[in-house]
Coordinates of C-alpha atoms in Angstrom, one line a residue:
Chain A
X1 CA 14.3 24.6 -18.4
X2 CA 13.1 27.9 -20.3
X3 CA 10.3 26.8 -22.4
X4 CA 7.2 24.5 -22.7
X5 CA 8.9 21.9 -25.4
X6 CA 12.0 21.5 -22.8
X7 CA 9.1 20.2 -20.5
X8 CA 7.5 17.6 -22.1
X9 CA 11.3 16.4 -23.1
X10 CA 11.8 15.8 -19.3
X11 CA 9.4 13.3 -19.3
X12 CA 9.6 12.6 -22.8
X13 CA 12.9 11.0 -22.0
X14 CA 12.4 8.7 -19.4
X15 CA 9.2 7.2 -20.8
X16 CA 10.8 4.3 -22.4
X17 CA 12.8 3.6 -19.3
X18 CA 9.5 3.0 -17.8
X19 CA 7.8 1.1 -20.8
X20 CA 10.6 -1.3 -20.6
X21 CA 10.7 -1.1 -16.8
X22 CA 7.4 -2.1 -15.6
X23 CA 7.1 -4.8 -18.7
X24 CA 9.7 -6.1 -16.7
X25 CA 8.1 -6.3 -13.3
X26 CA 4.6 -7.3 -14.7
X27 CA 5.8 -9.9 -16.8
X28 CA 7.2 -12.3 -14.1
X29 CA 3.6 -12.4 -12.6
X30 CA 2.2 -12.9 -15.9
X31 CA 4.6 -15.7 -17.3
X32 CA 3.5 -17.3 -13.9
X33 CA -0.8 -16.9 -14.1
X34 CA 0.1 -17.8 -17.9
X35 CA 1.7 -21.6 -16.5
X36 CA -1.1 -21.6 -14.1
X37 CA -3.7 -21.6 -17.2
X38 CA -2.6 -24.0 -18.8
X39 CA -1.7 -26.8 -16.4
X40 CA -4.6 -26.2 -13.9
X41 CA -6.9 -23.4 -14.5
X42 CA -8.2 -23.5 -17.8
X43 CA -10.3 -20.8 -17.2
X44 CA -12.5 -19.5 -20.2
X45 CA -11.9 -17.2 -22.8
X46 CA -14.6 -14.3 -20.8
X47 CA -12.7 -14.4 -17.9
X48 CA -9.3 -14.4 -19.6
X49 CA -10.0 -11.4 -22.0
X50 CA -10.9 -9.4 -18.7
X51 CA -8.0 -10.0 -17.3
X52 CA -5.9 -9.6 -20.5
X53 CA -7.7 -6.0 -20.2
X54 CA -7.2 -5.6 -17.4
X55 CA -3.7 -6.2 -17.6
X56 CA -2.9 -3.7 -20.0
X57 CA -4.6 -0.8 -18.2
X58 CA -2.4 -2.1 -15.4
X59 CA 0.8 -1.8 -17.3
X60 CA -0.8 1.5 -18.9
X61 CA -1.3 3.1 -15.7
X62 CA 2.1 2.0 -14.0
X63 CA 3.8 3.6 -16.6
X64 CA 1.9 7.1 -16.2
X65 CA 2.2 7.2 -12.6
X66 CA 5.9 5.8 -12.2
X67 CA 6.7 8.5 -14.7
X68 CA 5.2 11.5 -13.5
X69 CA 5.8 10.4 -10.0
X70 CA 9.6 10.1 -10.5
X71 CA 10.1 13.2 -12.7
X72 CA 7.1 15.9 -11.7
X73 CA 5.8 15.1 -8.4
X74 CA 9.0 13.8 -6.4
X75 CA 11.9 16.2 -7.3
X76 CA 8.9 19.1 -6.6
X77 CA 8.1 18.0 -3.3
X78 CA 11.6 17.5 -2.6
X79 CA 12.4 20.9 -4.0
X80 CA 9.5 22.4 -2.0
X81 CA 10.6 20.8 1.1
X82 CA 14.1 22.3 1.2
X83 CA 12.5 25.9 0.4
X84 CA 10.1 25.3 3.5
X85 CA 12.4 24.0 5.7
X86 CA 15.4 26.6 5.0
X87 CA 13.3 29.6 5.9
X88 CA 13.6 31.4 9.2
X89 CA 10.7 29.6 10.3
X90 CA 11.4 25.9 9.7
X91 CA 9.0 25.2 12.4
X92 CA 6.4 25.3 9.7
X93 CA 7.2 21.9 8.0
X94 CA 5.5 20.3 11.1
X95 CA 1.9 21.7 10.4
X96 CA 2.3 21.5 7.2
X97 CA 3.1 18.0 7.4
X98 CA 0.5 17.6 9.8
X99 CA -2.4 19.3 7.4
X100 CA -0.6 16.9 4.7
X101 CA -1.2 13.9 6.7
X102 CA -5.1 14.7 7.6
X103 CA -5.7 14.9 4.0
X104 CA -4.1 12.0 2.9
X105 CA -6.0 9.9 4.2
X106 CA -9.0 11.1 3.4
X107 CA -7.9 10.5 0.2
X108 CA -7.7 6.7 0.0
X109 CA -10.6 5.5 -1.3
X110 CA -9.8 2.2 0.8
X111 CA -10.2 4.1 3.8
X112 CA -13.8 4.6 3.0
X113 CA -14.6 0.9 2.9
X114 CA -12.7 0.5 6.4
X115 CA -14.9 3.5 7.7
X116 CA -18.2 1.5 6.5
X117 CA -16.8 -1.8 7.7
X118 CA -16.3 -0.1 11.8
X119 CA -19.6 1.3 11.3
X120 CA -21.1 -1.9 10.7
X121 CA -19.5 -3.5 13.0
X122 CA -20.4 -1.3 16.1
X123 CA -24.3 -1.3 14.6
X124 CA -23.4 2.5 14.4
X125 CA -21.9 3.3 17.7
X126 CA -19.0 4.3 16.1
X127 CA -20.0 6.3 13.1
X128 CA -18.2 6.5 9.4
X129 CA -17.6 9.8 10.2
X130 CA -16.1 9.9 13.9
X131 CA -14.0 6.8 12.3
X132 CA -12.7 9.0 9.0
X133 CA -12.3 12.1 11.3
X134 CA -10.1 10.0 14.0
X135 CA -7.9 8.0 11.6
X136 CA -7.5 11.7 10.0
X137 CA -6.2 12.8 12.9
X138 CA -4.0 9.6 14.2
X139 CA -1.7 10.1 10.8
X140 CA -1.9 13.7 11.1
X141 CA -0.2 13.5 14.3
X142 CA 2.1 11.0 13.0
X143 CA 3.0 12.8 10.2
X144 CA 3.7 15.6 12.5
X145 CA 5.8 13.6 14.6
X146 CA 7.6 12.4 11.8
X147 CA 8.7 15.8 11.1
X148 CA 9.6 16.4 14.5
X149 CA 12.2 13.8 13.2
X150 CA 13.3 15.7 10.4
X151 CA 13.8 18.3 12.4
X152 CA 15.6 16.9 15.4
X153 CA 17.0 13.7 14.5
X154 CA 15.8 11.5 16.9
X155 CA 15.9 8.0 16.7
X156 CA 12.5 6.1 14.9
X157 CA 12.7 3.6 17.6
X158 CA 11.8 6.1 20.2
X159 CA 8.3 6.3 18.1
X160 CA 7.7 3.0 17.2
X161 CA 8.8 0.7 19.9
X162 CA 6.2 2.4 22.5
X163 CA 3.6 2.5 19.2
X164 CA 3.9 -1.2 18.5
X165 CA 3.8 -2.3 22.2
X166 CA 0.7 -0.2 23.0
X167 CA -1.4 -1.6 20.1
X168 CA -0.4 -4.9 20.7
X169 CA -0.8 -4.9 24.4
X170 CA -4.8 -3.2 23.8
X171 CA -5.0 -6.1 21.4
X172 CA -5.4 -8.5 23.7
X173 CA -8.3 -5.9 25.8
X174 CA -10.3 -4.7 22.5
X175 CA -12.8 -7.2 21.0
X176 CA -10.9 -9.5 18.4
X177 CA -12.9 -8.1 15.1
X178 CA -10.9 -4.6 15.5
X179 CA -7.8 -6.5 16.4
X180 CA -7.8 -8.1 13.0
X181 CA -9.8 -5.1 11.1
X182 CA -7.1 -2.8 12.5
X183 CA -4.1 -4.6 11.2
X184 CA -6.1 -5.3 8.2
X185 CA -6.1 -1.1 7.9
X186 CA -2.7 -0.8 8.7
X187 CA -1.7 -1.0 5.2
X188 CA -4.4 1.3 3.9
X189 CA -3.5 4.5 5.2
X190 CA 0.3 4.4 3.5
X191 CA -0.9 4.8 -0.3
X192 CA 0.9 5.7 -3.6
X193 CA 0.8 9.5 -2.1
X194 CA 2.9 8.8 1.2
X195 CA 5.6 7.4 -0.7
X196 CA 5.6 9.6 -3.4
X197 CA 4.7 13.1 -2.3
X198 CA 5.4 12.5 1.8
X199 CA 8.6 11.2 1.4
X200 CA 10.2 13.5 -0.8
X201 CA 8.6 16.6 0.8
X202 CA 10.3 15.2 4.1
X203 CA 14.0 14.7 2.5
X204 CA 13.9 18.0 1.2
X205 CA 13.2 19.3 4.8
X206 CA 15.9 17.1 5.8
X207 CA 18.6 18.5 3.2
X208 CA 17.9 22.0 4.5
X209 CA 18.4 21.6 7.8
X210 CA 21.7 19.5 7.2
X211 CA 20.2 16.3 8.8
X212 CA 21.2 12.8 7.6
X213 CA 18.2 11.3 5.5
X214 CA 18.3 7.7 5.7
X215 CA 18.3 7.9 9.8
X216 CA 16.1 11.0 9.5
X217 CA 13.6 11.6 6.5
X218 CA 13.0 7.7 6.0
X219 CA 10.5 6.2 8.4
X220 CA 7.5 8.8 7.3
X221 CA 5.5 5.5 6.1
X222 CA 6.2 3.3 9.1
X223 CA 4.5 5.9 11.2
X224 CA 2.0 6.7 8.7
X225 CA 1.2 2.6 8.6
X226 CA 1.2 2.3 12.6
X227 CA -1.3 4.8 13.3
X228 CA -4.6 3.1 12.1
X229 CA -3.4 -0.1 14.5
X230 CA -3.9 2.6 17.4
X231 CA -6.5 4.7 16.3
X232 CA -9.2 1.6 15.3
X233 CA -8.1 -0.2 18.2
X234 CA -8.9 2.7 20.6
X235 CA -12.3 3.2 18.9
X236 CA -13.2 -0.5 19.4
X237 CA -12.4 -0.1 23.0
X238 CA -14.5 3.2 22.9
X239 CA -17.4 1.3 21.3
X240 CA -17.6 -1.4 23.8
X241 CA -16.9 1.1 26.7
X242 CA -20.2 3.1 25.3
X243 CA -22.3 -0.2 24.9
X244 CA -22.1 -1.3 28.0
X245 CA -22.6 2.2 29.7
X246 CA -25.8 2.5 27.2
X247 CA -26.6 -1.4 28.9
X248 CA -26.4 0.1 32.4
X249 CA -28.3 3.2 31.8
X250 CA -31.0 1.2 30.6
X251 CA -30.7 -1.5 33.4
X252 CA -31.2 1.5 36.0
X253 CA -33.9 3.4 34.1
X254 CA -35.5 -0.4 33.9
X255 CA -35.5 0.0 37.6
X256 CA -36.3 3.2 38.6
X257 CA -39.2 2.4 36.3
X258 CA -40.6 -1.0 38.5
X259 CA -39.8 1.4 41.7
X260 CA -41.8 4.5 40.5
X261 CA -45.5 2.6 40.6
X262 CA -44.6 2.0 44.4
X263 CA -46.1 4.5 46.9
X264 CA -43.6 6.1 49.2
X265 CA -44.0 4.1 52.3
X266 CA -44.3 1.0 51.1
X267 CA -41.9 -1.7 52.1
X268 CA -39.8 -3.8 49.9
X269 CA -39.4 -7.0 50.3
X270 CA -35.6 -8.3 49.3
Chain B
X1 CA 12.6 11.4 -37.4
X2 CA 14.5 13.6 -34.5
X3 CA 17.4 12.2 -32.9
X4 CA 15.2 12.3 -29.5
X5 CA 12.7 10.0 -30.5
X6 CA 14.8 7.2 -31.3
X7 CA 14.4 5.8 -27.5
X8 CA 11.0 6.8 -27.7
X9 CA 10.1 4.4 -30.7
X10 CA 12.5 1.9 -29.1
X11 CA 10.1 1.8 -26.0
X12 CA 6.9 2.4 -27.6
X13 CA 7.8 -0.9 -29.6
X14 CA 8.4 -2.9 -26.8
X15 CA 5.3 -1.9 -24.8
X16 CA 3.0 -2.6 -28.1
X17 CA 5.2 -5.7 -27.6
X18 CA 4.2 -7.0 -24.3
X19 CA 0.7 -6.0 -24.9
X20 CA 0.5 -8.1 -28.3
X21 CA 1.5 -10.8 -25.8
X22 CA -0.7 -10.4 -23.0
X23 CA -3.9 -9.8 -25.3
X24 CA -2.9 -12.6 -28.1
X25 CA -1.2 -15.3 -25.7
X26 CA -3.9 -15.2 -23.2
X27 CA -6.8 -14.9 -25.4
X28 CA -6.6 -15.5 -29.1
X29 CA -8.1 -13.2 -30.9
X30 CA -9.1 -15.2 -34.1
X31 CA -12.5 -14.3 -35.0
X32 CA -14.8 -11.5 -35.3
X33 CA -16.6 -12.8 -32.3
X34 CA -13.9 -12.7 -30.4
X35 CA -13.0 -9.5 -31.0
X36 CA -16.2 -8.2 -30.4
X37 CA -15.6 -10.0 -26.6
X38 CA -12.8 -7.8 -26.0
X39 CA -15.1 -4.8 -27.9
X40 CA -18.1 -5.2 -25.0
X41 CA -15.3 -5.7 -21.8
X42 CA -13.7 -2.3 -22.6
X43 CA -17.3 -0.7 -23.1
X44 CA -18.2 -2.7 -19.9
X45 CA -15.2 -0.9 -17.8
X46 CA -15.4 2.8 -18.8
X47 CA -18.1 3.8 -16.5
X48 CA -15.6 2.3 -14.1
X49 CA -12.8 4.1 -16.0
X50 CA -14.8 7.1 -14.2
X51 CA -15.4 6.1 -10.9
X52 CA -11.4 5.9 -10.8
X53 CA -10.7 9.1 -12.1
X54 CA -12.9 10.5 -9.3
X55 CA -10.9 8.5 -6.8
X56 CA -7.7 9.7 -8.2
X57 CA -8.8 13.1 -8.3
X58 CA -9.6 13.0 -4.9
X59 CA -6.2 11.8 -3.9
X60 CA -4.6 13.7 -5.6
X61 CA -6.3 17.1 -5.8
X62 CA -6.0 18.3 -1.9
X63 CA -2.3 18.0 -2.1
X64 CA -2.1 19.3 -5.0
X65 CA -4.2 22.5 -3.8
X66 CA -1.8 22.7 -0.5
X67 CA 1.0 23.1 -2.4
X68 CA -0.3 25.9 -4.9
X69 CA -1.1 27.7 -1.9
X70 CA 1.9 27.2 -0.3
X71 CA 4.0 27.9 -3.6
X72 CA 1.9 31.4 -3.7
X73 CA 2.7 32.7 -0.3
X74 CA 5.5 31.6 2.0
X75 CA 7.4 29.0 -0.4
X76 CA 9.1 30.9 -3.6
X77 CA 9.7 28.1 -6.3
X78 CA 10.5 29.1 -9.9
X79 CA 7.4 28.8 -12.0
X80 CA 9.3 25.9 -14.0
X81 CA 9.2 23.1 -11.1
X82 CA 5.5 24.2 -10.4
X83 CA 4.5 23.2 -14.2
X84 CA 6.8 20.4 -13.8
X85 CA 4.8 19.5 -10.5
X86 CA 1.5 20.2 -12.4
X87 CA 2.2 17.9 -14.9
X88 CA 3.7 14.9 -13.1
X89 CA 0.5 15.5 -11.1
X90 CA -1.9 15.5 -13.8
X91 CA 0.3 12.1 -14.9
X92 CA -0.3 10.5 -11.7
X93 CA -4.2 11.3 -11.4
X94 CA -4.4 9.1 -15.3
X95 CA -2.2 6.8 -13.6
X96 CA -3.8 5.9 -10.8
X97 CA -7.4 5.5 -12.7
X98 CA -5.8 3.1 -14.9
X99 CA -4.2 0.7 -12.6
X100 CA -6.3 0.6 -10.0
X101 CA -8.9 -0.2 -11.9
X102 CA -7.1 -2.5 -14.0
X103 CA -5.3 -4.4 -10.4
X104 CA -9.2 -5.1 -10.0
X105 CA -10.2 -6.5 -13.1
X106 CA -6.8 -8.3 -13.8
X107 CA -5.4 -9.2 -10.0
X108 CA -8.5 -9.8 -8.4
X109 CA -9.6 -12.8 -10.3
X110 CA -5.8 -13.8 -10.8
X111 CA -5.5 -14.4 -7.2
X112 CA -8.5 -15.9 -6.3
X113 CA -8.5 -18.8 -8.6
X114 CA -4.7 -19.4 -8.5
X115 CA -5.7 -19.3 -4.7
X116 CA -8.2 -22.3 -5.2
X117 CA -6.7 -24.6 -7.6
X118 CA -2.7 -24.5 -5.2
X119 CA -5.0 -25.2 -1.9
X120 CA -6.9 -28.2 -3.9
X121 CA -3.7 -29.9 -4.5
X122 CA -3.3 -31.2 -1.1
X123 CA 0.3 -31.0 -0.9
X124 CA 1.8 -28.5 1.5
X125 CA 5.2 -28.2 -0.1
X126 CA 3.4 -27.1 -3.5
X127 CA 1.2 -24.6 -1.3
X128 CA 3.8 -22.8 0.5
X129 CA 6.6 -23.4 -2.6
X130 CA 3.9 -21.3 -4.7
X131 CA 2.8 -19.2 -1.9
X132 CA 6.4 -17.8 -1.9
X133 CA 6.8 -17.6 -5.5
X134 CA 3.4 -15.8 -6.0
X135 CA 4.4 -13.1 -3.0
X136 CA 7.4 -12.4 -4.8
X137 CA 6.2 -11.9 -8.0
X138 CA 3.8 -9.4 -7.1
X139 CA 5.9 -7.4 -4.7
X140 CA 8.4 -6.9 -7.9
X141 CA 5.5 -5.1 -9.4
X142 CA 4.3 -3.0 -6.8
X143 CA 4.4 0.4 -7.8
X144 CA 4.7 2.1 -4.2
X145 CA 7.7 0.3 -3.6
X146 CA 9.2 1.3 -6.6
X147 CA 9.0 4.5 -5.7
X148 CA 10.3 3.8 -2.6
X149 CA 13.6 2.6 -4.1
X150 CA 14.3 4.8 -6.4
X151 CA 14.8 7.5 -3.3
X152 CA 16.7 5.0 -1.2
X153 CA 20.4 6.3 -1.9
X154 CA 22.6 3.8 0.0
X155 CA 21.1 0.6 -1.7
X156 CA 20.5 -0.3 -5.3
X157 CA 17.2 -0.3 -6.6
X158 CA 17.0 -4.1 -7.7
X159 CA 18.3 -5.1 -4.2
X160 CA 16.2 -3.7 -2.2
X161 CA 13.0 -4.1 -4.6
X162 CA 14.3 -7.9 -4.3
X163 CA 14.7 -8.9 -1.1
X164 CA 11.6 -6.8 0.1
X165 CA 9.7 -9.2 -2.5
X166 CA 11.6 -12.6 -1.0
X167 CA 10.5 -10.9 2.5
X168 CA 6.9 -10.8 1.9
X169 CA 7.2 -14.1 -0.4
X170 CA 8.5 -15.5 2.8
X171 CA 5.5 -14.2 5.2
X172 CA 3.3 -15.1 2.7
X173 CA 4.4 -18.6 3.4
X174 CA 3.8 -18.0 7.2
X175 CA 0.8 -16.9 6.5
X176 CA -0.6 -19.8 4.4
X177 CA 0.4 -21.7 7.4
X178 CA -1.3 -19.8 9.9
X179 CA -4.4 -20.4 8.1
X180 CA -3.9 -23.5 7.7
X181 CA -3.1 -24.8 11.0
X182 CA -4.9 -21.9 13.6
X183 CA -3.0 -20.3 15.3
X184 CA -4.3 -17.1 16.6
X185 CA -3.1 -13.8 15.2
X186 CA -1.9 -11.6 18.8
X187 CA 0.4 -14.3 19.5
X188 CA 2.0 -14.6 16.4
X189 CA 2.4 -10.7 16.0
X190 CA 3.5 -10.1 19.4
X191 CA 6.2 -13.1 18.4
X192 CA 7.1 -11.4 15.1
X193 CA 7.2 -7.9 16.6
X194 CA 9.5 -9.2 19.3
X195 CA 11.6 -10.1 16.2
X196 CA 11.7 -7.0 14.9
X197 CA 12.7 -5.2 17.4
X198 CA 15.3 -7.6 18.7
X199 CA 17.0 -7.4 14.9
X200 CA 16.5 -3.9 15.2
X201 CA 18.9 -3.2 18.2
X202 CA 21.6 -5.2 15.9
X203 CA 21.0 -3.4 12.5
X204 CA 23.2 -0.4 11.2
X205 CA 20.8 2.6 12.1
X206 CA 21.3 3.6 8.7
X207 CA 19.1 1.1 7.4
X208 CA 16.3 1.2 10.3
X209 CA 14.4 3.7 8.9
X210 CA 14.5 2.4 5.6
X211 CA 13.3 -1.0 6.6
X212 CA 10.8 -0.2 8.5
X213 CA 9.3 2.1 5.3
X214 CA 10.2 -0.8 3.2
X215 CA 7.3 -2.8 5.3
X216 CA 4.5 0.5 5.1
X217 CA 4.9 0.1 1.2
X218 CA 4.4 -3.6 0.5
X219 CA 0.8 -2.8 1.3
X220 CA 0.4 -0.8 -2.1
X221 CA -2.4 -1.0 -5.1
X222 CA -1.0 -3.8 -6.7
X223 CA -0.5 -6.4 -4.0
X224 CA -3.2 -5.9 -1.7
X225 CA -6.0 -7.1 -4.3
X226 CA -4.1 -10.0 -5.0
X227 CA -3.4 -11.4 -2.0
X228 CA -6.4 -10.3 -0.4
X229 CA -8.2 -12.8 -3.4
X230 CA -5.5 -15.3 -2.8
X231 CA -6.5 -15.7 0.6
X232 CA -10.7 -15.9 -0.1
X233 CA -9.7 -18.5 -2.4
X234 CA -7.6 -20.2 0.2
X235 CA -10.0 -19.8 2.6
X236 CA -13.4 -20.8 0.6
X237 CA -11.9 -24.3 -0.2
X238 CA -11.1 -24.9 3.5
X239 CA -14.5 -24.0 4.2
X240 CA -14.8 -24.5 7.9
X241 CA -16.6 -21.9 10.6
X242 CA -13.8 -19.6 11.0
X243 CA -12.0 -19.3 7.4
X244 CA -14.1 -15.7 6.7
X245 CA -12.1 -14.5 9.7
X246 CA -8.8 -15.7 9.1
X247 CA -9.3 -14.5 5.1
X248 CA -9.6 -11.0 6.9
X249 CA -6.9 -10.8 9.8
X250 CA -3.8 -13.0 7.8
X251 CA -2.9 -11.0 5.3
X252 CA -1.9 -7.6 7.6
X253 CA 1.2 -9.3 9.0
X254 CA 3.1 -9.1 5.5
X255 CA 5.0 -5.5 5.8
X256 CA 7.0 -7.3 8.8
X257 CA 8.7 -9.4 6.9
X258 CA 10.5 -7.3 4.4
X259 CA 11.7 -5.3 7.4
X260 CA 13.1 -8.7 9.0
X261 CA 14.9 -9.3 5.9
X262 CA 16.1 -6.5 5.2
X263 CA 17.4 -5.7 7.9
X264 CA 19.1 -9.4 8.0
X265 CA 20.5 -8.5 4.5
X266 CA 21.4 -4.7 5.9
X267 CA 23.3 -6.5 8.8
X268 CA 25.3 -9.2 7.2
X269 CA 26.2 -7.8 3.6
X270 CA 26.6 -4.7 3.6
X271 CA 30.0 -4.0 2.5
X272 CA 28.8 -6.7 -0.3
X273 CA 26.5 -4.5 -1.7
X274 CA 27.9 -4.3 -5.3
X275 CA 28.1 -7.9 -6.6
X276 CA 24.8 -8.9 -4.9
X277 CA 22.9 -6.1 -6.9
X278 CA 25.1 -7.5 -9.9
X279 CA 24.4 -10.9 -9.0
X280 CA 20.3 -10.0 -8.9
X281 CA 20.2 -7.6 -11.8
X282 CA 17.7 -9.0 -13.9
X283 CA 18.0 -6.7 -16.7

């Protein structure tokens, strides 16, 4: 590429692959909610014209983000991941990754509403702060981890076999509500930016150190997806574990309170 | 006109297409009235429009700004892949505030009434025969998974995009039955997890991996509005004590199921790759 023009061609020419593309994979759902209407639904023109809308800023934004996904965003991360990871230092692709990860999910705007939900929940013993800073961390460490992989090879299974046991066995200790808002998070933490800018930026790494990367790169978004099963889990069990200590504290200051009107040699009577 | 734009008027056409079809077939835009609708729901959405960009921004932005800095000091790329980065980012950030918001405005209410009128029918075989179709048919679309596929190199794009979709078509199906009947959601994951694993001992290792970030991506943009609203609508005609918590917990099971088929497909067929993806090839 030596100029500006020869730019915008790269993307220039695979537009229409995605215009035809995602009418392709919209219209399926479409035809369907289209049969729907007309045998059962008959929902009103309003309704309809907002999801007619709605629909075509839908197939609108596909297109844009398919297209600069697959010809900007993914080759770069891929290429930047090979330049990172063939240096002397190759150790670097973990923090990196890791510093990747934290921001990531700050990111997700769904995370947010999670965040609010566990503060609600806990009437605020576990804050939307402690809970945004501790997911952050949970897929920063996975990310890392992942990288680990990249680096080393080592078999997913090693990472998510003892992942998935330990959330599920502290499901059955945690209160049910984080159970199921946990797994409900699960899916919130891998969004459009793991698969398209973590993914990539791992198979790079993998090329340049001369791993394989279907056994090695792939398996960024499984870890990515476990973490928030752990993390929310644990701070359910650390809300309960604070509410009860906050009920015996009070229970004991409640009694050294009915003890401190007695003199000191009076007898109690059991 | 240039010999380079030839595909680009071919698609351009075809898009104007589909959008003639959605806007005229689903709402007919006779009179001036009508058209005036359509007028007051676009003004209605572009404070929205905002909100989104904001959100895309903020996804979007921090990564971008670790990877300028990493570009200026210890990673030397050629200033070409950075503008091509910059511009696929920029791409992404309009993307993003378009469908998200439009997954709201379109998927949202999609779901939840479609989610209504199949649990009014009564018949089970009609729930769970639509409950698979709908599962399917939004999986196809989902853009993370997409992207997923294209990187895959050992499997075809339309395979795997496929069966991922029959996977969560199928738990989607499972999950309609969960709610349905009751049964509480530890056991059934600790069953399904067991599953997983057990299938995963058997599976090539090249595919391991892959399947398992197959699941992470079925919970993208696109299909968690929809099926979230599919299962409030579910869940508000059953109408008993506990349907607000099963509307919440029986959705999150869904990215096990793709693994569980695709690892079944990964373990059975693959030296039959080629004429399956021929066989699925919908284009």
């Amino acid at each position: 590429m030596s100029d500006s023009v020869e730019l915008w061609q790269l993307f220039h020419v695979s537009l229409p692959t995605y215009l035809k593309e995602i009418a392709g994979s919209l219209l399926p759902i479409i035809v369907m909610f289209g049969i729907f209407q007309f045998v059962a639904l008959h929902m009103d023109g309003r309704s309809l014209g907002r999801i007619a809308v709605g629909l075509a800023y839908t197939y609108v934004g596909l297109v844009l983000f398919l297209t600069g996904a697959n010809v900007g965003f993914m080759p770069a991360g891929n290429y930047l991941g090979q330049v990172l990871a063939g240096q002397s230092f190759r150790w670097i692709i973990i923090p990196i990754g890791m510093l990747i990860g934290y921001f990531i999910v700050k990111a997700e705007p769904a995370v947010y509403v999670l965040n609010k939900q566990v503060e609600e929940v806990t009437d605020g013993a576990i804050s939307a702060k402690a809970m945004g800073t501790a997911l952050s961390a949970g897929v920063s460490i996975s990310v890392g981890l992942a990288m680990v992989r990249v680096l080393t090879g080592i078999s997913i299974l090693w990472f998510l076999v003892p992942g998935y046991v330990f959330a599920i066995s502290i499901s059955f200790v945690v209160p049910k509500l984080f159970t199921a808002i946990a797994f409900d998070a699960g899916g919130v933490a891998s969004g459009p930016m793991t698969a398209t800018f973590l993914l990539p930026l791992a198979q790079g790494a993998c090329v340049a150190v001369g791993g394989n990367i279907v056994t090695d790169a792939f398996g960024v978004v499984a870890m990515v997806a476990m973490t928030p099963l752990i993390t929310v889990q644990l701070m359910g069990l650390v809300a309960q574990l604070k509410t009860r200590k906050a009920r015996q504290a009070q229970h004991a200051a409640a009694q050294a309170f009915a003890f401190a009107g007695l003199a000191d040699d009076d007898i109690i009577e059991l | 006109m240039p010999i380079f734009a030839a595909p680009f008027v071919d698609g351009a056409a075809f898009a104007l297409y589909t959008i003639h079809i959605l806007v005229s077939d689903l709402y007919k835009l006779e009179t001036k009235k009508q058209r005036k609708a359509v007028d007051a729901i676009l003004k209605a959405s572009f404070p929205k429009l905002r909100e989104k960009l904001l959100e895309a921004l903020q996804a979007v932005l921090p990564i971008a700004a670790i990877v300028l800095v990493l570009c200026f000091t210890i990673a030397p790329v050629s200033p070409s892949i950075l503008l091509c980065f910059l511009l696929g980012a920029a791409m992404i950030v309009l993307g993003i505030m378009f469908f998200t918001l439009g997954a709201e405005m379109s998927m949202t209410p999609m779901g939840e009434r479609v989610g209504a009128v199949i649990t009014k029918s009564r018949k089970l075989p009609v729930i769970l025969g639509i409950g698979f179709l709908l599962g399917f048919l939004i999986t196809i679309s989902e853009p993370d998974l997409q992207v997923l596929a294209n990187q895959v190199p050992a499997i075809p794009n339309t395979t795997l995009i496929l069966s991922v979709a029959a996977g969560v078509g199928l738990f989607l199906v499972f999950a309609f039955l969960r709610m349905l009947i009751g049964i509480s959601l530890p056991r059934l994951l600790v069953l399904f997890y067991s599953i997983i694993f057990l299938l995963a001992v058997f599976v090539p290792k090249e595919f391991l991996a892959v399947a398992f970030d197959s699941g992470g991506v079925t919970t993208g943009p696109m299909t968690v509005p929809f099926i979230m609203a599919l299962g409030v609508g579910v869940s508000a005609i059953r109408g008993d004590r506990h349907a607000a918590d099963d509307s919440l917990v029986w959705w999150p099971c869904a990215p096990l199921a793709p693994f569980w088929l695709c690892s079944f497909w990964a373990s059975y067929s693959a030296p039959r790759t080629a004429p399956i993806s021929r066989r699925c090839c919908r284009r």
